[in-house]
Structures are given as structure tokens and as C-alpha cells.
PDB file of C-alpha atoms in Angstrom:
ATOM      1  CA  MET A   1      10.817 -29.949 -31.126  1.00  0.00           C
ATOM      2  CA  GLU A   2       7.506 -30.251 -29.339  1.00  0.00           C
ATOM      3  CA  LEU A   3       6.480 -33.820 -28.653  1.00  0.00           C
ATOM      4  CA  ILE A   4       3.000 -32.740 -27.554  1.00  0.00           C
ATOM      5  CA  PRO A   5       1.278 -29.883 -29.392  1.00  0.00           C
ATOM      6  CA  LYS A   6      -0.113 -27.007 -27.351  1.00  0.00           C
ATOM      7  CA  ILE A   7      -3.601 -27.736 -26.040  1.00  0.00           C
ATOM      8  CA  PRO A   8      -5.822 -24.846 -27.205  1.00  0.00           C
ATOM      9  CA  VAL A   9      -7.444 -24.272 -23.809  1.00  0.00           C
ATOM     10  CA  ALA A  10      -7.668 -20.496 -24.282  1.00  0.00           C
ATOM     11  CA  GLU A  11      -9.403 -20.928 -27.652  1.00  0.00           C
ATOM     12  CA  TRP A  12     -11.884 -23.402 -26.163  1.00  0.00           C
ATOM     13  CA  ILE A  13     -12.751 -21.075 -23.304  1.00  0.00           C
ATOM     14  CA  SER A  14     -13.121 -18.110 -25.667  1.00  0.00           C
ATOM     15  CA  SER A  15     -15.391 -20.127 -27.958  1.00  0.00           C
ATOM     16  CA  ALA A  16     -17.492 -21.320 -25.013  1.00  0.00           C
ATOM     17  CA  THR A  17     -17.801 -17.768 -23.695  1.00  0.00           C
ATOM     18  CA  ASP A  18     -18.841 -16.462 -27.130  1.00  0.00           C
ATOM     19  CA  TRP A  19     -21.432 -19.236 -27.460  1.00  0.00           C
ATOM     20  CA  ILE A  20     -22.887 -18.523 -24.010  1.00  0.00           C
ATOM     21  CA  THR A  21     -22.941 -14.790 -24.694  1.00  0.00           C
ATOM     22  CA  ASP A  22     -24.724 -15.211 -28.047  1.00  0.00           C
ATOM     23  CA  THR A  23     -27.128 -17.938 -26.906  1.00  0.00           C
ATOM     24  CA  PHE A  24     -28.251 -16.266 -23.685  1.00  0.00           C
ATOM     25  CA  GLU A  25     -27.964 -12.688 -24.854  1.00  0.00           C
ATOM     26  CA  PHE A  26     -31.661 -12.078 -24.154  1.00  0.00           C
ATOM     27  CA  LEU A  27     -31.200 -13.180 -20.529  1.00  0.00           C
ATOM     28  CA  PHE A  28     -28.040 -11.152 -19.979  1.00  0.00           C
ATOM     29  CA  ASP A  29     -29.683  -8.064 -21.488  1.00  0.00           C
ATOM     30  CA  PHE A  30     -32.708  -8.514 -19.234  1.00  0.00           C
ATOM     31  CA  ILE A  31     -30.540  -8.862 -16.120  1.00  0.00           C
ATOM     32  CA  LYS A  32     -28.300  -5.977 -17.148  1.00  0.00           C
ATOM     33  CA  ASN A  33     -31.133  -3.579 -17.940  1.00  0.00           C
ATOM     34  CA  ASP A  34     -33.884  -4.462 -15.441  1.00  0.00           C
ATOM     35  CA  PHE A  35     -31.758  -5.640 -12.530  1.00  0.00           C
ATOM     36  CA  GLY A  36     -29.223  -2.896 -13.179  1.00  0.00           C
ATOM     37  CA  ASP A  37     -31.947  -0.249 -13.129  1.00  0.00           C
ATOM     38  CA  PHE A  38     -33.282  -1.683  -9.867  1.00  0.00           C
ATOM     39  CA  ILE A  39     -29.842  -1.558  -8.245  1.00  0.00           C
ATOM     40  CA  GLU A  40     -29.327   2.058  -9.292  1.00  0.00           C
ATOM     41  CA  MET A  41     -32.847   2.959  -8.133  1.00  0.00           C
ATOM     42  CA  PHE A  42     -32.184   1.300  -4.764  1.00  0.00           C
ATOM     43  CA  ALA A  43     -28.954   3.247  -4.269  1.00  0.00           C
ATOM     44  CA  GLU A  44     -29.789   6.612  -5.819  1.00  0.00           C
ATOM     45  CA  ASP A  45     -33.534   6.927  -5.200  1.00  0.00           C
ATOM     46  CA  TRP A  46     -34.149   4.991  -1.985  1.00  0.00           C
ATOM     47  CA  LEU A  47     -30.966   5.126   0.088  1.00  0.00           C
ATOM     48  CA  MET A  48     -29.999   8.620  -1.050  1.00  0.00           C
ATOM     49  CA  SER A  49     -33.506   9.866  -0.234  1.00  0.00           C
ATOM     50  CA  ILE A  50     -32.909   9.128   3.454  1.00  0.00           C
ATOM     51  CA  PRO A  51     -31.436  12.186   5.207  1.00  0.00           C
ATOM     52  CA  ILE A  52     -27.841  11.541   6.204  1.00  0.00           C
ATOM     53  CA  TRP A  53     -28.438  12.411   9.859  1.00  0.00           C
ATOM     54  CA  LEU A  54     -31.409  10.017  10.006  1.00  0.00           C
ATOM     55  CA  PHE A  55     -29.457   7.171   8.393  1.00  0.00           C
ATOM     56  CA  ILE A  56     -26.580   7.653  10.859  1.00  0.00           C
ATOM     57  CA  LEU A  57     -29.024   7.813  13.771  1.00  0.00           C
ATOM     58  CA  ILE A  58     -30.753   4.584  12.724  1.00  0.00           C
ATOM     59  CA  VAL A  59     -27.430   2.751  12.343  1.00  0.00           C
ATOM     60  CA  GLY A  60     -26.289   4.056  15.746  1.00  0.00           C
ATOM     61  CA  VAL A  61     -29.478   2.938  17.507  1.00  0.00           C
ATOM     62  CA  VAL A  62     -29.396  -0.508  15.884  1.00  0.00           C
ATOM     63  CA  ALA A  63     -25.693  -0.869  16.776  1.00  0.00           C
ATOM     64  CA  PHE A  64     -26.467   0.049  20.395  1.00  0.00           C
ATOM     65  CA  PHE A  65     -29.103  -2.661  20.786  1.00  0.00           C
ATOM     66  CA  ILE A  66     -27.433  -5.504  18.863  1.00  0.00           C
ATOM     67  CA  SER A  67     -24.207  -4.983  20.839  1.00  0.00           C
ATOM     68  CA  GLY A  68     -26.020  -5.583  24.129  1.00  0.00           C
ATOM     69  CA  LYS A  69     -26.705  -1.903  24.858  1.00  0.00           C
ATOM     70  CA  LYS A  70     -23.019  -1.001  24.786  1.00  0.00           C
ATOM     71  CA  PHE A  71     -21.873   2.335  23.397  1.00  0.00           C
ATOM     72  CA  GLY A  72     -18.652   1.220  21.697  1.00  0.00           C
ATOM     73  CA  LEU A  73     -20.049  -0.032  18.385  1.00  0.00           C
ATOM     74  CA  ALA A  74     -22.733   2.663  18.292  1.00  0.00           C
ATOM     75  CA  ALA A  75     -20.180   5.432  18.830  1.00  0.00           C
ATOM     76  CA  PHE A  76     -17.810   4.026  16.228  1.00  0.00           C
ATOM     77  CA  SER A  77     -20.657   3.668  13.696  1.00  0.00           C
ATOM     78  CA  VAL A  78     -21.894   7.219  14.218  1.00  0.00           C
ATOM     79  CA  ILE A  79     -18.424   8.801  14.124  1.00  0.00           C
ATOM     80  CA  GLY A  80     -17.313   6.668  11.167  1.00  0.00           C
ATOM     81  CA  LEU A  81     -20.369   7.433   9.063  1.00  0.00           C
ATOM     82  CA  TRP A  82     -20.184  11.121   9.982  1.00  0.00           C
ATOM     83  CA  PHE A  83     -16.545  11.159   8.834  1.00  0.00           C
ATOM     84  CA  ILE A  84     -17.487   9.635   5.460  1.00  0.00           C
ATOM     85  CA  SER A  85     -20.253  12.220   5.070  1.00  0.00           C
ATOM     86  CA  ASN A  86     -17.850  14.995   6.074  1.00  0.00           C
ATOM     87  CA  GLN A  87     -15.457  13.899   3.311  1.00  0.00           C
ATOM     88  CA  GLU A  88     -18.317  14.201   0.768  1.00  0.00           C
ATOM     89  CA  LEU A  89     -18.261  10.486  -0.021  1.00  0.00           C
ATOM     90  CA  TRP A  90     -21.814   9.682   1.049  1.00  0.00           C
ATOM     91  CA  SER A  91     -23.153   8.834  -2.426  1.00  0.00           C
ATOM     92  CA  GLU A  92     -20.135   6.607  -3.038  1.00  0.00           C
ATOM     93  CA  LEU A  93     -20.778   4.896   0.298  1.00  0.00           C
ATOM     94  CA  MET A  94     -24.400   4.220  -0.634  1.00  0.00           C
ATOM     95  CA  ASN A  95     -23.359   2.703  -3.972  1.00  0.00           C
ATOM     96  CA  THR A  96     -20.778   0.506  -2.241  1.00  0.00           C
ATOM     97  CA  PHE A  97     -23.313  -0.516   0.400  1.00  0.00           C
ATOM     98  CA  THR A  98     -25.802  -1.410  -2.343  1.00  0.00           C
ATOM     99  CA  LEU A  99     -23.273  -3.586  -4.175  1.00  0.00           C
ATOM    100  CA  VAL A 100     -22.404  -5.415  -0.945  1.00  0.00           C
ATOM    101  CA  ILE A 101     -26.070  -5.934  -0.019  1.00  0.00           C
ATOM    102  CA  PHE A 102     -27.086  -7.429  -3.360  1.00  0.00           C
ATOM    103  CA  ALA A 103     -23.944  -9.521  -3.788  1.00  0.00           C
ATOM    104  CA  SER A 104     -24.288 -10.890  -0.242  1.00  0.00           C
ATOM    105  CA  LEU A 105     -27.994 -11.651  -0.556  1.00  0.00           C
ATOM    106  CA  ILE A 106     -27.554 -13.492  -3.849  1.00  0.00           C
ATOM    107  CA  SER A 107     -24.543 -15.383  -2.455  1.00  0.00           C
ATOM    108  CA  VAL A 108     -26.521 -16.496   0.605  1.00  0.00           C
ATOM    109  CA  ILE A 109     -29.569 -17.467  -1.456  1.00  0.00           C
ATOM    110  CA  ILE A 110     -27.335 -19.622  -3.650  1.00  0.00           C
ATOM    111  CA  GLY A 111     -24.925 -20.803  -0.942  1.00  0.00           C
ATOM    112  CA  VAL A 112     -27.247 -22.099   1.770  1.00  0.00           C
ATOM    113  CA  PRO A 113     -29.208 -24.548  -0.454  1.00  0.00           C
ATOM    114  CA  PHE A 114     -25.994 -25.862  -1.993  1.00  0.00           C
ATOM    115  CA  GLY A 115     -24.493 -26.250   1.472  1.00  0.00           C
ATOM    116  CA  ILE A 116     -27.538 -28.244   2.576  1.00  0.00           C
ATOM    117  CA  TRP A 117     -27.263 -30.366  -0.555  1.00  0.00           C
ATOM    118  CA  MET A 118     -23.594 -31.039   0.178  1.00  0.00           C
ATOM    119  CA  ALA A 119     -24.412 -32.071   3.743  1.00  0.00           C
ATOM    120  CA  LYS A 120     -27.074 -34.501   2.534  1.00  0.00           C
ATOM    121  CA  SER A 121     -25.020 -36.181  -0.195  1.00  0.00           C
ATOM    122  CA  LYS A 122     -21.386 -37.297  -0.170  1.00  0.00           C
ATOM    123  CA  VAL A 123     -21.467 -37.492  -3.973  1.00  0.00           C
ATOM    124  CA  VAL A 124     -22.502 -33.835  -4.230  1.00  0.00           C
ATOM    125  CA  GLU A 125     -19.844 -32.908  -1.671  1.00  0.00           C
ATOM    126  CA  SER A 126     -17.141 -34.693  -3.663  1.00  0.00           C
ATOM    127  CA  ILE A 127     -18.244 -32.829  -6.818  1.00  0.00           C
ATOM    128  CA  LEU A 128     -18.672 -29.358  -5.306  1.00  0.00           C
ATOM    129  CA  THR A 129     -15.554 -29.347  -3.098  1.00  0.00           C
ATOM    130  CA  PRO A 130     -13.037 -29.010  -5.975  1.00  0.00           C
ATOM    131  CA  ILE A 131     -15.326 -26.453  -7.647  1.00  0.00           C
ATOM    132  CA  LEU A 132     -15.355 -24.374  -4.453  1.00  0.00           C
ATOM    133  CA  ASP A 133     -11.581 -24.761  -4.172  1.00  0.00           C
ATOM    134  CA  PHE A 134     -11.280 -23.467  -7.738  1.00  0.00           C
ATOM    135  CA  MET A 135     -13.584 -20.515  -7.021  1.00  0.00           C
ATOM    136  CA  GLN A 136     -11.633 -19.520  -3.912  1.00  0.00           C
ATOM    137  CA  THR A 137      -8.130 -19.887  -5.362  1.00  0.00           C
ATOM    138  CA  MET A 138      -8.741 -18.257  -8.733  1.00  0.00           C
ATOM    139  CA  PRO A 139      -7.450 -14.633  -8.660  1.00  0.00           C
ATOM    140  CA  ALA A 140     -10.362 -12.246  -8.196  1.00  0.00           C
ATOM    141  CA  PHE A 141      -9.385 -10.207 -11.267  1.00  0.00           C
ATOM    142  CA  VAL A 142     -10.109 -13.214 -13.501  1.00  0.00           C
ATOM    143  CA  TYR A 143     -13.801 -13.056 -12.585  1.00  0.00           C
ATOM    144  CA  LEU A 144     -14.015  -9.644 -14.226  1.00  0.00           C
ATOM    145  CA  ILE A 145     -13.456 -11.200 -17.674  1.00  0.00           C
ATOM    146  CA  PRO A 146     -16.677 -13.266 -17.929  1.00  0.00           C
ATOM    147  CA  ALA A 147     -18.543 -10.532 -16.039  1.00  0.00           C
ATOM    148  CA  VAL A 148     -17.665  -7.982 -18.735  1.00  0.00           C
ATOM    149  CA  ALA A 149     -18.272 -10.518 -21.527  1.00  0.00           C
ATOM    150  CA  PHE A 150     -21.785 -11.274 -20.274  1.00  0.00           C
ATOM    151  CA  PHE A 151     -22.925  -7.907 -18.888  1.00  0.00           C
ATOM    152  CA  SER A 152     -20.582  -5.245 -20.316  1.00  0.00           C
ATOM    153  CA  ILE A 153     -19.620  -2.703 -17.622  1.00  0.00           C
ATOM    154  CA  GLY A 154     -21.485  -1.244 -14.650  1.00  0.00           C
ATOM    155  CA  MET A 155     -22.923  -2.385 -11.323  1.00  0.00           C
ATOM    156  CA  VAL A 156     -24.359  -5.680 -12.616  1.00  0.00           C
ATOM    157  CA  PRO A 157     -21.025  -7.240 -13.667  1.00  0.00           C
ATOM    158  CA  GLY A 158     -19.599  -5.995 -10.363  1.00  0.00           C
ATOM    159  CA  VAL A 159     -22.315  -7.864  -8.470  1.00  0.00           C
ATOM    160  CA  PHE A 160     -21.818 -10.924 -10.696  1.00  0.00           C
ATOM    161  CA  ALA A 161     -18.070 -11.077 -10.026  1.00  0.00           C
ATOM    162  CA  SER A 162     -18.615 -10.484  -6.303  1.00  0.00           C
ATOM    163  CA  VAL A 163     -21.160 -13.305  -6.081  1.00  0.00           C
ATOM    164  CA  ILE A 164     -18.767 -15.828  -7.652  1.00  0.00           C
ATOM    165  CA  PHE A 165     -15.972 -14.728  -5.318  1.00  0.00           C
ATOM    166  CA  ALA A 166     -18.083 -14.540  -2.128  1.00  0.00           C
ATOM    167  CA  THR A 167     -20.374 -17.599  -2.343  1.00  0.00           C
ATOM    168  CA  PRO A 168     -17.993 -20.450  -1.290  1.00  0.00           C
ATOM    169  CA  PRO A 169     -17.783 -19.604   2.455  1.00  0.00           C
ATOM    170  CA  THR A 170     -21.555 -19.816   2.869  1.00  0.00           C
ATOM    171  CA  VAL A 171     -21.649 -23.158   1.051  1.00  0.00           C
ATOM    172  CA  ARG A 172     -18.774 -24.600   3.089  1.00  0.00           C
ATOM    173  CA  PHE A 173     -19.956 -23.354   6.490  1.00  0.00           C
ATOM    174  CA  THR A 174     -23.541 -24.513   5.881  1.00  0.00           C
ATOM    175  CA  ASN A 175     -22.265 -27.962   4.995  1.00  0.00           C
ATOM    176  CA  LEU A 176     -19.941 -27.972   8.010  1.00  0.00           C
ATOM    177  CA  GLY A 177     -22.602 -26.763  10.434  1.00  0.00           C
ATOM    178  CA  ILE A 178     -25.139 -29.404   9.423  1.00  0.00           C
ATOM    179  CA  ARG A 179     -22.565 -32.198   9.509  1.00  0.00           C
ATOM    180  CA  GLN A 180     -21.480 -31.134  13.010  1.00  0.00           C
ATOM    181  CA  VAL A 181     -24.959 -31.659  14.466  1.00  0.00           C
ATOM    182  CA  SER A 182     -24.583 -34.519  16.938  1.00  0.00           C
ATOM    183  CA  HIS A 183     -25.777 -37.980  15.911  1.00  0.00           C
ATOM    184  CA  GLU A 184     -27.666 -38.260  19.224  1.00  0.00           C
ATOM    185  CA  LEU A 185     -29.923 -35.372  18.230  1.00  0.00           C
ATOM    186  CA  ILE A 186     -30.467 -36.863  14.791  1.00  0.00           C
ATOM    187  CA  GLU A 187     -31.334 -40.257  16.294  1.00  0.00           C
ATOM    188  CA  ALA A 188     -33.661 -38.617  18.810  1.00  0.00           C
ATOM    189  CA  SER A 189     -35.502 -36.746  16.049  1.00  0.00           C
ATOM    190  CA  ASP A 190     -35.750 -39.959  14.019  1.00  0.00           C
ATOM    191  CA  SER A 191     -37.196 -41.800  17.016  1.00  0.00           C
ATOM    192  CA  PHE A 192     -40.012 -39.238  17.165  1.00  0.00           C
ATOM    193  CA  GLY A 193     -40.841 -39.963  13.531  1.00  0.00           C
ATOM    194  CA  THR A 194     -39.812 -36.616  12.030  1.00  0.00           C
ATOM    195  CA  THR A 195     -39.665 -36.286   8.284  1.00  0.00           C
ATOM    196  CA  GLY A 196     -36.528 -35.206   6.468  1.00  0.00           C
ATOM    197  CA  THR A 197     -37.876 -31.673   6.050  1.00  0.00           C
ATOM    198  CA  GLN A 198     -38.878 -31.392   9.710  1.00  0.00           C
ATOM    199  CA  LYS A 199     -35.483 -32.676  10.815  1.00  0.00           C
ATOM    200  CA  LEU A 200     -33.714 -30.158   8.582  1.00  0.00           C
ATOM    201  CA  PHE A 201     -35.687 -27.063   9.612  1.00  0.00           C
ATOM    202  CA  LYS A 202     -36.360 -27.903  13.266  1.00  0.00           C
ATOM    203  CA  VAL A 203     -33.145 -29.673  14.283  1.00  0.00           C
ATOM    204  CA  GLN A 204     -30.213 -29.355  11.894  1.00  0.00           C
ATOM    205  CA  LEU A 205     -30.496 -25.749  10.699  1.00  0.00           C
ATOM    206  CA  PRO A 206     -31.219 -24.309  14.182  1.00  0.00           C
ATOM    207  CA  MET A 207     -28.256 -26.199  15.631  1.00  0.00           C
ATOM    208  CA  ALA A 208     -26.030 -25.151  12.730  1.00  0.00           C
ATOM    209  CA  LYS A 209     -27.182 -21.519  12.751  1.00  0.00           C
ATOM    210  CA  LYS A 210     -24.082 -20.168  14.492  1.00  0.00           C
ATOM    211  CA  THR A 211     -21.743 -21.826  11.993  1.00  0.00           C
ATOM    212  CA  ILE A 212     -23.872 -20.719   9.038  1.00  0.00           C
ATOM    213  CA  MET A 213     -23.868 -17.128  10.302  1.00  0.00           C
ATOM    214  CA  ALA A 214     -20.063 -17.268  10.518  1.00  0.00           C
ATOM    215  CA  GLY A 215     -20.025 -18.286   6.860  1.00  0.00           C
ATOM    216  CA  ILE A 216     -22.390 -15.463   5.958  1.00  0.00           C
ATOM    217  CA  ASN A 217     -20.091 -13.043   7.776  1.00  0.00           C
ATOM    218  CA  GLN A 218     -17.183 -14.232   5.633  1.00  0.00           C
ATOM    219  CA  THR A 219     -19.305 -13.922   2.491  1.00  0.00           C
ATOM    220  CA  VAL A 220     -20.185 -10.310   3.293  1.00  0.00           C
ATOM    221  CA  MET A 221     -16.540  -9.477   3.945  1.00  0.00           C
ATOM    222  CA  LEU A 222     -15.450 -11.070   0.659  1.00  0.00           C
ATOM    223  CA  ALA A 223     -18.176  -9.173  -1.212  1.00  0.00           C
ATOM    224  CA  LEU A 224     -16.884  -5.956   0.321  1.00  0.00           C
ATOM    225  CA  SER A 225     -13.301  -6.862  -0.597  1.00  0.00           C
ATOM    226  CA  MET A 226     -14.389  -6.953  -4.250  1.00  0.00           C
ATOM    227  CA  VAL A 227     -15.472  -3.302  -4.172  1.00  0.00           C
ATOM    228  CA  VAL A 228     -12.194  -1.878  -5.472  1.00  0.00           C
ATOM    229  CA  ILE A 229     -11.744  -4.657  -8.038  1.00  0.00           C
ATOM    230  CA  ALA A 230     -15.342  -4.327  -9.285  1.00  0.00           C
ATOM    231  CA  SER A 231     -14.839  -0.585  -9.756  1.00  0.00           C
ATOM    232  CA  MET A 232     -12.387  -1.418 -12.538  1.00  0.00           C
ATOM    233  CA  ILE A 233     -15.351  -2.535 -14.664  1.00  0.00           C
ATOM    234  CA  GLY A 234     -17.575   0.422 -13.894  1.00  0.00           C
ATOM    235  CA  ALA A 235     -19.125  -0.420 -10.515  1.00  0.00           C
ATOM    236  CA  LYS A 236     -19.827   2.835  -8.713  1.00  0.00           C
ATOM    237  CA  GLY A 237     -18.744   3.425  -5.150  1.00  0.00           C
ATOM    238  CA  LEU A 238     -15.770   4.043  -2.908  1.00  0.00           C
ATOM    239  CA  GLY A 239     -13.666   1.637  -4.949  1.00  0.00           C
ATOM    240  CA  GLN A 240     -14.017   3.887  -7.973  1.00  0.00           C
ATOM    241  CA  THR A 241     -12.648   6.772  -5.926  1.00  0.00           C
ATOM    242  CA  VAL A 242      -9.693   4.613  -4.889  1.00  0.00           C
ATOM    243  CA  ILE A 243      -8.992   3.759  -8.547  1.00  0.00           C
ATOM    244  CA  THR A 244      -9.244   7.437  -9.473  1.00  0.00           C
ATOM    245  CA  GLY A 245      -6.733   8.320  -6.774  1.00  0.00           C
ATOM    246  CA  LEU A 246      -4.414   5.605  -8.087  1.00  0.00           C
ATOM    247  CA  GLN A 247      -4.664   6.741 -11.700  1.00  0.00           C
ATOM    248  CA  ARG A 248      -4.062  10.398 -10.840  1.00  0.00           C
ATOM    249  CA  ALA A 249      -1.487   9.685  -8.114  1.00  0.00           C
ATOM    250  CA  GLU A 250      -3.710  11.482  -5.597  1.00  0.00           C
ATOM    251  CA  VAL A 251      -2.608   9.755  -2.404  1.00  0.00           C
ATOM    252  CA  GLY A 252      -4.973  11.652  -0.138  1.00  0.00           C
ATOM    253  CA  THR A 253      -8.074  10.936  -2.233  1.00  0.00           C
ATOM    254  CA  GLY A 254      -7.311   7.242  -2.455  1.00  0.00           C
ATOM    255  CA  PHE A 255      -6.455   6.989   1.244  1.00  0.00           C
ATOM    256  CA  VAL A 256      -9.666   8.684   2.411  1.00  0.00           C
ATOM    257  CA  ALA A 257     -11.799   6.461   0.160  1.00  0.00           C
ATOM    258  CA  GLY A 258      -9.901   3.411   1.401  1.00  0.00           C
ATOM    259  CA  LEU A 259     -10.510   4.538   4.975  1.00  0.00           C
ATOM    260  CA  GLY A 260     -14.222   4.758   4.162  1.00  0.00           C
ATOM    261  CA  ILE A 261     -14.152   1.138   2.956  1.00  0.00           C
ATOM    262  CA  VAL A 262     -12.412   0.102   6.193  1.00  0.00           C
ATOM    263  CA  ILE A 263     -15.035   1.886   8.310  1.00  0.00           C
ATOM    264  CA  LEU A 264     -17.868   0.218   6.393  1.00  0.00           C
ATOM    265  CA  ALA A 265     -16.138  -3.169   6.677  1.00  0.00           C
ATOM    266  CA  ILE A 266     -15.730  -2.858  10.457  1.00  0.00           C
ATOM    267  CA  ILE A 267     -19.358  -1.791  10.933  1.00  0.00           C
ATOM    268  CA  ILE A 268     -20.728  -4.645   8.814  1.00  0.00           C
ATOM    269  CA  ASP A 269     -18.375  -7.176  10.422  1.00  0.00           C
ATOM    270  CA  ARG A 270     -19.341  -6.160  13.971  1.00  0.00           C
ATOM    271  CA  PHE A 271     -23.039  -6.123  13.078  1.00  0.00           C
ATOM    272  CA  THR A 272     -22.967  -9.674  11.707  1.00  0.00           C
ATOM    273  CA  GLN A 273     -20.779 -10.917  14.564  1.00  0.00           C
ATOM    274  CA  ASN A 274     -23.120  -9.484  17.182  1.00  0.00           C
ATOM    275  CA  LEU A 275     -26.141 -10.950  15.402  1.00  0.00           C
ATOM    276  CA  ASN A 276     -24.382 -14.326  15.441  1.00  0.00           C
ATOM    277  CA  THR A 277     -23.582 -13.979  19.150  1.00  0.00           C
ATOM    278  CA  GLN A 278     -27.177 -13.104  19.975  1.00  0.00           C
ATOM    279  CA  ARG A 279     -28.499 -16.042  17.970  1.00  0.00           C
ATOM    280  CA  GLY A 280     -26.015 -18.357  19.660  1.00  0.00           C
ATOM    281  CA  GLU A 281     -27.173 -17.220  23.116  1.00  0.00           C
ATOM    282  CA  GLN A 282     -30.861 -17.716  22.356  1.00  0.00           C
TER     283      GLN A 282
END
């Protein structure tokens, strides 16, 4: 005999999701159609219009200079991208790269202001901290459910799920970086009569830049880690090839696509790390 009846949490969440979907259908349709078309145009018309050899050359040159004119990163980038092209996975790479770019940009645009807000208010920090904990501990597959409910399938729900999963590190590291700025610097800026905005943009953010960039690096990596999961709801890219290899038991196909994701992850990680190192030395 049940002393306490079952709390209908699932029914409440389903009802709330249905209400949001019906109420904001016009907004979701706009984002799905217009933003989705823009994402596909960016990947298929813009990135794919660049000759492969030119794209590889540009990445190699940029890698050479941001790594302090060392050949290691440049050589790895050129060889890695050539290998992906050689395996006829270039279009999939461009789709994956597009998903990571948009998910990371949106995550940073959302995360940095919220991180600043957390650093400025203990009340906001106490409210957002458990929300961020929830976002980071919830299994990534769960984010696919509201993404599909709101946007159906395709690149847009993939970006949506990636943004939810990848935003917390930027928020946390921005908050941490600003709070770690020494009180002596804050007192010195106050003694010169700086306003709150001047203190934020001329003292706190520049001093916290290295920590914030570390958070952005983590955000980009998390967005990339969602590639395979997002492909389960129709997001194009290397993840879709991995899923195809899994479904057909084609070990080689899945392994090569997975290797392409690893190469892209290493290149992006080293790029952001070197940018952070350069900014820290300036």
C-alpha cells in the first residue's frame, strides 16, 4: 500500500513542454527555418566554396603564427586535414565545424554576461550555481528531447542541445576570473574614481581574460563532444557517419569518422590554448 501517491512529475514536464511548444511555435518555426537555412548556407555555400587546398593552407599558416612560429601544430593541422579530405569526409567535416562554431559562439554570448552577473551579485550566484550543476550533470542525451520537441530534427536542434550542454564552463570561469581579481587593483581603480563599467572593462575583464579563455576552451570542447549525440537527431557531420557505422556494424567507417573528430578536436583545442597563452603574455 502506497502511503504517498506518485508525484506526476513526468506529466507536468510533458504538459509544460506542450504549452511552450504551442505558445512559442511561431518563434521556434522562425529559428528553425531562417536560422537553419543560414547554418546550412554557411556550411554548404560558404565553407564548401573554399578550395580544400586553400582552406588547409590557411589553417596551417594561422597555426604556425599562433604557436609562436613553431612547425608542430602547423604540420599536424595540415596532415590531419589532408587525411580527412583523403578519406572523402570533407563535407562532413565542414558541417561538424559549422555546428561547433555556432554552438560555441552562442554559448559564449550567453555565458560571459551571466558570468559577469554572477560575479557582481551573490544572490545571482546562489541561484545560478545549482542550475549550472543541473545542466552539467544531466545526461547529454536528455537535452535531445526538448530540442526535438521545439525544433523537430536537423542542425538547429543539434545546436540547441549543444548550447545547453556547453554553456556552463564559460559562465563558471567568467565568474571565477572576475572574483579572482585582486582587491588591491579594485581599490586602486576605485581611488581613481572609475565607474562600474570602466572598472569592469578596463580592470576586471582584462585581468580575468586568461581564466575566461580557459572556460571558452572547455565550452568549445563540450560543443564538439556533442557532435555524435546531436547526429542522432539529424545534425549533419562526422557524427552522423559514426552513427551510420554503428548501425551497419561498419567498424572501419565509424573509426575513420571518429578519428576525424579527434583531429578536429586537437586542432581546435591547440588553437584556443595558444590564443590564451598569447593573451596571457601580452
